[in-house]
Short mmCIF file of C-alpha atoms in Angstrom, two decimals:
data_model
loop_
_atom_site.label_atom_id
_atom_site.label_comp_id
_atom_site.label_asym_id
_atom_site.label_seq_id
_atom_site.Cartn_x
_atom_site.Cartn_y
_atom_site.Cartn_z
CA UNK A 84 -211.11 -15.04 -79.97
CA UNK A 85 -209.16 -14.93 -83.20
CA UNK A 86 -208.49 -18.11 -85.14
CA UNK A 87 -204.85 -19.08 -85.69
CA UNK A 88 -203.51 -18.25 -89.13
CA UNK A 89 -200.51 -19.66 -90.94
CA UNK A 90 -198.57 -16.43 -91.39
CA UNK A 91 -199.07 -12.74 -90.75
CA UNK A 92 -200.86 -10.76 -93.47
CA UNK A 93 -198.74 -8.71 -95.86
CA UNK A 94 -199.69 -5.46 -97.57
CA UNK A 95 -199.65 -5.35 -101.37
CA UNK A 96 -196.90 -2.80 -101.91
CA UNK A 97 -193.87 -2.61 -104.14
CA UNK A 98 -190.84 -4.58 -102.89
CA UNK A 99 -188.17 -2.60 -101.06
CA UNK A 100 -184.77 -2.19 -102.61
CA UNK A 101 -182.09 -4.60 -101.40
CA UNK A 102 -180.28 -2.03 -99.21
CA UNK A 103 -183.57 -0.80 -97.74
CA UNK A 104 -184.75 -4.35 -97.04
CA UNK A 105 -181.45 -5.23 -95.38
CA UNK A 106 -181.59 -2.12 -93.22
CA UNK A 107 -185.18 -2.87 -92.21
CA UNK A 108 -184.28 -6.46 -91.32
CA UNK A 109 -181.61 -5.26 -88.91
CA UNK A 110 -183.86 -2.65 -87.29
CA UNK A 111 -186.54 -3.33 -84.72
CA UNK A 112 -190.09 -2.01 -85.28
CA UNK A 113 -189.72 0.25 -82.23
CA UNK A 114 -186.55 1.93 -83.49
CA UNK A 115 -188.24 4.71 -85.45
CA UNK A 116 -187.74 7.79 -83.26
CA UNK A 117 -186.10 10.77 -84.92
CA UNK A 118 -184.38 11.65 -81.63
CA UNK A 119 -183.20 9.13 -79.06
CA UNK A 120 -184.99 9.53 -75.70
CA UNK A 121 -182.58 10.38 -72.89
CA UNK A 122 -183.05 9.83 -69.18
CA UNK A 123 -180.91 12.89 -68.56
CA UNK A 124 -183.64 15.00 -70.17
CA UNK A 125 -186.72 13.15 -68.95
CA UNK A 126 -186.74 14.42 -65.34
CA UNK A 127 -188.10 11.14 -63.99
CA UNK A 128 -187.42 10.67 -60.24
CA UNK A 129 -185.26 7.62 -59.60
CA UNK A 130 -182.49 6.16 -57.47
CA UNK A 131 -179.06 5.28 -58.84
CA UNK A 132 -177.88 1.75 -58.04
CA UNK A 133 -174.34 0.77 -58.98
CA UNK A 134 -173.95 -2.36 -61.09
CA UNK A 135 -172.31 -5.34 -59.41
CA UNK A 136 -170.61 -5.97 -62.75
CA UNK A 137 -170.96 -5.36 -66.47
CA UNK A 138 -169.59 -8.06 -68.76
CA UNK A 139 -166.93 -7.29 -71.36
CA UNK A 140 -168.44 -5.66 -74.43
CA UNK A 141 -169.10 -7.82 -77.50
CA UNK A 142 -170.84 -5.51 -79.99
CA UNK A 143 -170.50 -8.01 -82.85
CA UNK A 144 -173.00 -10.32 -81.09
CA UNK A 145 -175.86 -7.78 -80.77
CA UNK A 146 -177.08 -9.22 -77.47
CA UNK A 147 -180.79 -9.02 -76.73
CA UNK A 148 -182.19 -10.93 -73.73
CA UNK A 149 -180.86 -12.92 -70.72
CA UNK A 150 -182.09 -15.83 -68.63
CA UNK A 151 -180.28 -17.60 -65.81
CA UNK A 152 -179.92 -21.20 -64.71
CA UNK A 153 -178.29 -22.96 -61.77
CA UNK A 154 -175.97 -25.68 -63.08
CA UNK A 155 -175.58 -29.05 -61.31
CA UNK A 156 -172.35 -27.82 -59.69
CA UNK A 157 -174.21 -24.87 -58.16
CA UNK A 158 -172.77 -22.29 -60.53
CA UNK A 159 -175.11 -19.67 -61.97
CA UNK A 160 -175.18 -19.26 -65.75
CA UNK A 161 -176.58 -16.29 -67.64
CA UNK A 162 -177.64 -17.42 -71.11
CA UNK A 163 -178.04 -14.52 -73.52
CA UNK A 164 -179.44 -14.35 -77.05
CA UNK A 165 -177.16 -12.85 -79.72
CA UNK A 166 -179.20 -11.52 -82.63
CA UNK A 167 -176.33 -10.85 -85.03
CA UNK A 168 -174.27 -14.01 -84.56
CA UNK A 169 -177.25 -16.34 -84.13
CA UNK A 170 -175.78 -17.76 -80.93
CA UNK A 171 -176.51 -18.20 -77.25
CA UNK A 172 -173.73 -16.64 -75.21
CA UNK A 173 -173.18 -18.07 -71.72
CA UNK A 174 -171.71 -15.98 -68.90
CA UNK A 175 -170.81 -16.83 -65.32
CA UNK A 176 -173.71 -15.28 -63.41
CA UNK A 177 -171.61 -14.30 -60.39
CA UNK A 178 -168.53 -12.85 -62.10
CA UNK A 179 -169.64 -11.94 -65.61
CA UNK A 180 -166.92 -14.03 -67.22
CA UNK A 181 -167.81 -15.28 -70.69
CA UNK A 182 -167.88 -19.09 -70.59
CA UNK A 183 -168.94 -20.26 -74.04
CA UNK A 184 -171.26 -19.72 -76.99
CA UNK A 185 -173.46 -22.25 -78.77
CA UNK A 186 -175.59 -22.35 -81.89
CA UNK A 187 -174.73 -20.33 -84.97
CA UNK A 188 -176.79 -18.75 -87.71
CA UNK A 189 -179.00 -21.13 -89.69
CA UNK A 190 -182.31 -22.96 -89.70
CA UNK A 191 -181.27 -26.50 -88.78
CA UNK A 192 -181.98 -27.83 -85.26
CA UNK A 193 -179.40 -26.29 -82.93
CA UNK A 194 -178.95 -23.26 -85.18
CA UNK A 195 -180.64 -19.88 -84.66
CA UNK A 196 -181.66 -16.92 -86.80
CA UNK A 197 -182.17 -13.60 -85.01
CA UNK A 198 -182.81 -15.05 -81.53
CA UNK A 199 -184.64 -12.63 -79.26
CA UNK A 200 -186.70 -13.66 -76.24
CA UNK A 201 -185.47 -16.41 -73.93
CA UNK A 202 -186.76 -18.25 -70.86
CA UNK A 203 -185.50 -21.04 -68.63
CA UNK A 204 -187.93 -23.61 -67.19
CA UNK A 205 -186.33 -26.38 -65.17
CA UNK A 206 -183.48 -27.76 -67.27
CA UNK A 207 -184.92 -26.45 -70.55
CA UNK A 208 -184.14 -23.16 -72.27
CA UNK A 209 -186.64 -21.80 -74.78
CA UNK A 210 -185.54 -19.29 -77.42
CA UNK A 211 -187.59 -17.20 -79.85
CA UNK A 212 -186.12 -16.94 -83.35
CA UNK A 213 -187.55 -13.95 -85.15
CA UNK A 214 -186.25 -14.75 -88.62
CA UNK A 215 -186.89 -18.49 -88.43
CA UNK A 216 -190.44 -17.67 -87.24
CA UNK A 217 -190.25 -20.25 -84.47
CA UNK A 218 -189.34 -21.15 -80.90
CA UNK A 219 -186.59 -23.66 -80.19
CA UNK A 220 -186.20 -25.73 -77.01
CA UNK A 221 -182.78 -26.85 -75.76
CA UNK A 222 -181.85 -29.13 -72.87
CA UNK A 223 -179.31 -28.04 -70.29
CA UNK A 224 -176.43 -28.24 -69.65
CA UNK A 225 -175.51 -29.58 -73.10
CA UNK A 226 -177.77 -27.36 -75.26
CA UNK A 227 -179.13 -30.29 -77.25
CA UNK A 228 -182.00 -29.19 -79.50
CA UNK A 229 -185.20 -30.97 -78.42
CA UNK A 230 -187.91 -29.25 -80.41
CA UNK A 231 -188.73 -26.39 -82.77
CA UNK A 232 -192.32 -25.17 -83.03
CA UNK A 233 -194.52 -22.31 -84.19
CA UNK A 234 -193.24 -21.89 -87.76
CA UNK A 235 -196.76 -22.49 -89.16
CA UNK A 236 -198.30 -19.88 -86.86
CA UNK A 237 -195.77 -17.14 -86.11
CA UNK A 238 -195.00 -14.21 -88.38
CA UNK A 239 -192.40 -12.18 -86.47
CA UNK A 240 -192.05 -13.48 -82.90
CA UNK A 241 -190.11 -11.56 -80.27
CA UNK A 242 -190.79 -12.32 -76.62
CA UNK A 243 -192.02 -15.27 -74.60
CA UNK A 244 -192.92 -16.39 -71.12
CA UNK A 245 -193.00 -20.02 -70.01
CA UNK A 246 -193.87 -22.09 -66.95
CA UNK A 247 -194.28 -25.71 -65.90
CA UNK A 248 -197.91 -26.79 -66.30
CA UNK A 249 -199.89 -30.03 -66.67
CA UNK A 250 -196.75 -32.15 -66.71
CA UNK A 251 -195.23 -30.11 -69.51
CA UNK A 252 -194.49 -26.47 -70.34
CA UNK A 253 -196.94 -23.70 -71.19
CA UNK A 254 -195.52 -21.00 -73.48
CA UNK A 255 -196.93 -17.60 -74.43
CA UNK A 256 -195.20 -16.00 -77.44
CA UNK A 257 -195.62 -12.43 -78.70
CA UNK A 258 -195.88 -12.06 -82.47
CA UNK A 259 -195.01 -8.64 -83.84
CA UNK A 260 -196.19 -9.18 -87.42
CA UNK A 261 -196.30 -5.93 -89.41
CA UNK A 262 -197.41 -4.72 -92.84
CA UNK A 263 -195.46 -3.27 -95.73
CA UNK A 264 -192.34 -4.28 -97.60
CA UNK A 265 -190.26 -2.87 -94.75
CA UNK A 266 -192.55 -4.48 -92.13
CA UNK A 267 -192.90 -1.25 -90.19
CA UNK A 268 -196.62 -0.52 -90.56
CA UNK A 269 -198.90 -1.51 -87.68
CA UNK A 270 -201.85 -3.57 -88.94
CA UNK A 271 -205.43 -2.34 -88.46
CA UNK A 272 -206.83 -3.00 -85.00
CA UNK A 273 -209.09 -5.73 -86.36
CA UNK A 274 -206.02 -7.72 -87.43
CA UNK A 275 -204.31 -7.67 -84.00
CA UNK A 276 -206.33 -10.57 -82.58
CA UNK A 277 -203.38 -12.97 -82.77
CA UNK A 278 -200.59 -10.81 -81.33
CA UNK A 279 -199.98 -13.65 -78.86
CA UNK A 280 -199.93 -17.46 -79.18
CA UNK A 281 -200.29 -19.95 -76.34
CA UNK A 282 -198.72 -23.42 -76.70
CA UNK A 283 -198.55 -26.51 -74.52
CA UNK A 284 -195.39 -28.60 -74.75
CA UNK A 285 -195.42 -32.25 -73.72
CA UNK A 286 -192.80 -34.99 -73.57
CA UNK A 287 -193.64 -38.61 -74.29
CA UNK A 288 -191.14 -41.40 -74.71
CA UNK A 289 -188.26 -38.93 -74.83
CA UNK A 290 -189.81 -36.89 -77.65
CA UNK A 291 -191.21 -33.37 -77.21
CA UNK A 292 -194.18 -31.96 -79.11
CA UNK A 293 -196.04 -28.64 -79.14
CA UNK A 294 -199.75 -27.92 -79.52
CA UNK A 295 -201.23 -24.48 -80.26
CA UNK A 296 -203.92 -23.84 -77.66
CA UNK A 297 -204.93 -20.24 -78.28
CA UNK A 298 -204.28 -17.14 -80.37
CA UNK A 299 -205.29 -13.91 -78.68
CA UNK A 300 -204.96 -10.14 -78.61
CA UNK A 301 -207.40 -7.33 -77.94
CA UNK A 302 -208.64 -5.51 -81.04
CA UNK A 303 -210.09 -2.48 -79.28
CA UNK A 304 -208.58 0.99 -79.21
CA UNK A 305 -207.77 0.76 -75.50
CA UNK A 306 -206.43 -2.76 -75.18
CA UNK A 307 -204.71 -3.63 -78.47
CA UNK A 308 -200.95 -4.16 -78.57
CA UNK A 309 -199.64 -2.30 -81.62
CA UNK A 310 -195.93 -3.05 -81.16
CA UNK A 311 -195.44 -6.25 -79.15
CA UNK A 312 -192.34 -7.69 -77.57
CA UNK A 313 -192.05 -8.54 -73.88
CA UNK A 314 -194.62 -10.68 -72.06
CA UNK A 315 -194.56 -12.07 -68.52
CA UNK A 316 -197.09 -14.02 -66.48
CA UNK A 317 -198.06 -14.31 -62.83
CA UNK A 318 -200.17 -17.47 -62.30
CA UNK A 319 -200.85 -16.69 -58.65
CA UNK A 320 -202.77 -13.57 -59.70
CA UNK A 321 -204.01 -14.82 -63.10
CA UNK A 322 -202.16 -11.97 -64.77
CA UNK A 323 -200.18 -11.30 -67.94
CA UNK A 324 -198.28 -8.05 -68.34
CA UNK A 325 -197.60 -7.09 -71.96
CA UNK A 326 -195.26 -4.34 -73.11
CA UNK A 327 -196.87 -1.89 -75.54
CA UNK A 328 -193.92 -0.23 -77.28
CA UNK A 329 -195.86 2.04 -79.64
CA UNK A 330 -195.04 5.59 -78.57
CA UNK A 331 -197.71 6.95 -80.95
CA UNK A 332 -200.46 5.67 -78.64
CA UNK A 333 -198.37 5.81 -75.46
CA UNK A 334 -195.89 3.17 -74.38
CA UNK A 335 -196.89 1.30 -71.20
CA UNK A 336 -197.72 -2.15 -69.82
CA UNK A 337 -201.17 -3.62 -70.39
CA UNK A 338 -202.80 -6.16 -68.08
CA UNK A 339 -204.41 -9.24 -69.63
CA UNK A 340 -205.84 -12.30 -67.92
CA UNK A 341 -203.45 -15.24 -67.96
CA UNK A 342 -206.15 -17.90 -68.16
CA UNK A 343 -208.32 -16.29 -70.86
CA UNK A 344 -205.95 -13.89 -72.67
CA UNK A 345 -208.43 -11.01 -72.36
CA UNK A 346 -207.61 -7.35 -71.72
CA UNK A 347 -208.43 -6.42 -68.14
CA UNK A 348 -209.05 -2.74 -68.88
CA UNK A 349 -206.05 -1.59 -66.88
CA UNK A 350 -202.74 -0.12 -68.03
CA UNK A 351 -199.63 0.24 -65.88
CA UNK A 352 -197.14 3.06 -66.12
CA UNK A 353 -199.03 5.10 -68.73
CA UNK A 354 -197.88 8.31 -67.04
CA UNK A 355 -194.42 6.96 -66.15
CA UNK A 356 -192.88 5.47 -69.30
CA UNK A 357 -191.20 8.16 -71.38
CA UNK A 358 -189.00 6.12 -73.77
CA UNK A 359 -190.24 2.57 -74.57
CA UNK A 360 -191.58 -0.22 -72.40
CA UNK A 361 -189.23 -3.20 -72.83
CA UNK A 362 -188.13 -6.12 -70.64
CA UNK A 363 -190.32 -7.30 -67.75
CA UNK A 364 -189.42 -9.36 -64.67
CA UNK A 365 -191.28 -10.53 -61.57
CA UNK A 366 -190.22 -11.11 -57.99
CA UNK A 367 -192.70 -13.75 -56.86
CA UNK A 368 -192.73 -14.26 -53.09
CA UNK A 369 -194.27 -17.34 -51.50
CA UNK A 370 -197.07 -15.36 -49.80
CA UNK A 371 -198.25 -13.79 -53.08
CA UNK A 372 -196.45 -10.51 -52.55
CA UNK A 373 -193.45 -9.23 -54.49
CA UNK A 374 -192.60 -6.75 -57.20
CA UNK A 375 -192.79 -6.28 -60.95
CA UNK A 376 -189.83 -4.66 -62.70
CA UNK A 377 -190.48 -2.93 -66.03
CA UNK A 378 -187.82 -1.42 -68.29
CA UNK A 379 -188.02 2.04 -69.86
CA UNK A 380 -185.47 1.94 -72.70
CA UNK A 381 -183.66 5.27 -72.59
CA UNK A 382 -180.59 5.41 -74.80
CA UNK A 383 -178.23 6.99 -72.26
CA UNK A 384 -179.29 5.04 -69.15
CA UNK A 385 -182.15 2.59 -68.79
CA UNK A 386 -184.78 3.19 -66.14
CA UNK A 387 -186.32 0.29 -64.21
CA UNK A 388 -189.77 0.93 -62.75
CA UNK A 389 -190.84 -1.18 -59.77
CA UNK A 390 -194.52 -1.95 -59.16
CA UNK A 391 -196.24 -3.78 -56.32
CA UNK A 392 -197.01 -7.33 -57.46
CA UNK A 393 -200.53 -7.41 -56.04
CA UNK A 394 -201.84 -3.86 -56.52
CA UNK A 395 -199.63 -2.84 -59.48
CA UNK A 396 -199.02 0.48 -57.75
CA UNK A 397 -195.72 2.19 -58.58
CA UNK A 398 -193.27 2.06 -55.68
CA UNK A 399 -190.17 3.63 -57.26
CA UNK A 400 -187.61 3.46 -60.01
CA UNK A 401 -183.88 2.93 -60.32
CA UNK A 402 -181.14 3.20 -62.93
CA UNK A 403 -177.61 1.92 -63.02
CA UNK A 404 -174.53 4.06 -63.40
CA UNK A 405 -173.90 2.92 -66.97
CA UNK A 406 -176.58 0.41 -68.07
CA UNK A 407 -178.36 1.80 -71.13
CA UNK A 408 -180.63 0.94 -74.05
CA UNK A 409 -181.86 -2.24 -72.36
CA UNK A 410 -183.86 -4.87 -74.22
CA UNK A 411 -184.37 -8.00 -72.10
CA UNK A 412 -184.09 -8.42 -68.31
CA UNK A 413 -184.18 -11.39 -65.92
CA UNK A 414 -184.58 -11.63 -62.15
CA UNK A 415 -183.03 -14.62 -60.37
CA UNK A 416 -183.95 -14.81 -56.68
CA UNK A 417 -181.72 -17.82 -56.00
CA UNK A 418 -179.29 -16.83 -53.25
CA UNK A 419 -175.61 -17.72 -53.21
CA UNK A 420 -172.43 -16.36 -51.62
CA UNK A 421 -172.10 -13.60 -54.23
CA UNK A 422 -175.75 -12.57 -54.34
CA UNK A 423 -177.44 -13.79 -51.12
CA UNK A 424 -180.83 -12.27 -52.01
CA UNK A 425 -180.68 -12.75 -55.76
CA UNK A 426 -179.59 -10.77 -58.78
CA UNK A 427 -181.23 -8.69 -61.50
CA UNK A 428 -179.74 -8.91 -65.00
CA UNK A 429 -180.25 -6.29 -67.70
CA UNK A 430 -178.87 -6.04 -71.21
CA UNK A 431 -176.56 -3.08 -71.74
CA UNK A 432 -176.61 -1.34 -75.12
CA UNK A 433 -176.77 -4.54 -77.23
CA UNK A 434 -173.27 -5.60 -76.20
CA UNK A 435 -173.02 -6.61 -72.54
CA UNK A 436 -174.94 -7.91 -69.53
CA UNK A 437 -175.21 -5.82 -66.38
CA UNK A 438 -175.87 -7.40 -62.97
CA UNK A 439 -177.45 -5.67 -59.98
CA UNK A 440 -177.26 -7.15 -56.48
CA UNK A 441 -180.88 -7.30 -55.37
CA UNK A 442 -179.85 -6.18 -51.88
CA UNK A 443 -178.72 -2.88 -53.38
CA UNK A 444 -181.98 -2.42 -55.29
CA UNK A 445 -184.10 -3.30 -52.25
CA UNK A 446 -182.16 -0.91 -50.01
CA UNK A 447 -182.38 1.98 -52.48
CA UNK A 448 -186.15 1.63 -52.86
CA UNK A 449 -186.95 0.38 -49.33
CA UNK A 450 -188.50 -2.83 -50.68
CA UNK A 451 -189.82 -5.56 -48.42
CA UNK A 452 -187.92 -8.80 -47.96
CA UNK A 453 -189.21 -11.72 -49.98
CA UNK A 454 -189.72 -15.24 -48.63
CA UNK A 455 -189.17 -17.86 -51.34
#
C-alpha cells in the first residue's frame, strides 16, 4: 500500500505560457479527443426515456455534479456543483426550479474553487474542490462550513463517495494528479498508488475533524486507474466501482474492494463503454439486490448503462431525449407525490440538471421493483 504524500509529483518541464496554462486549467484531463464521440454513430443498443424535466440552462455556472437531500419540510433539493462560479446551485428536486446559490469563488471557509464531486450524508453535504486541493463539509439546510480537509494530501481531487460509519463519516476521494506543466500527462504506473484517499470524519464537542486512513490505487497494468474521477461504494457487497476514463487503455469501470482498496481483477463494461466512463450511481435495495448505473459521456446524448448490483452483469442501457455530455449523476430512491419510486438526476451539457422518473427507467428496461 502506498504511503500518503503531501502533493502529487510534478515533471521537470518548462512552464506553460499564460494562455496555455489558463486553457489547461479550464479543461479536464479527459477532454483530449480530436473528435467528440457521438451516440448517434456508436450503434449501441439502448432505450430512450423522456426526461421528467430539464432545468433552465445556466452555462455561466459550468455545472458538474448533483446530489439530493430531503429538507425538513419534505421538499427535495438537488444541490449541484458549479465549477466556473465556485458555487453550489440548489434546485427544487421535483420541479427543477432554481432556488438559490451559495458559496462563491475563493479559499476561505464557505468559498469554493472549481467544485466537482459532491455527496450528501445525513444533513451534511461534502464537496470536492479541485483547485483548492481539498474537500469541504457543509451543514444543511444553512450551508454552514464545518470542515475543510485533504489539502496536505490531495493534488487534483475530482470525485468522492461517503457514508455514515463508526459514528462519523467515511470518505473516499479520487485524486487525478497528473504530470507536466499542463497537467495532462498520466504518471508512470508505479506512481498511481495513491489515486484514492480514505478519510474518517468525526465530530466531538461540536467540532469536526478528519483523519487520513489510507492511500491506495493499483499500480499494475490491468488494475491501475490512469484518469480518475467518479467513485462509488457498496458496503453490503464490499465493493468500490471506479471510473477509468482513459480511452487509450479502454474506458470502463474497475472493481476494487471497499474494505482493503485492492483491485479485484474484474472490469465492468469494457466492451460497452464507447465514449468515457463518468458518473456512477447505485440503487441499493434492502435485500441486497438492485442496480448500478454508469454513465457513458457521449457529446450528443449521454448513455446510461445499468448493471445488476450483485452479479455486475449488464441488463440494458437508456438515454434521454436531450440529456448530453453528462458528468455527475445521483439516484434518489425517496418516494414522493411527484416521483413515487424515486428519481435519477444527470447533468446536462455543463449547464442544466435533467431528471428521470425512475418508474419510466424501470419500465423501459423491465427492472425489478426495489424494497427500501
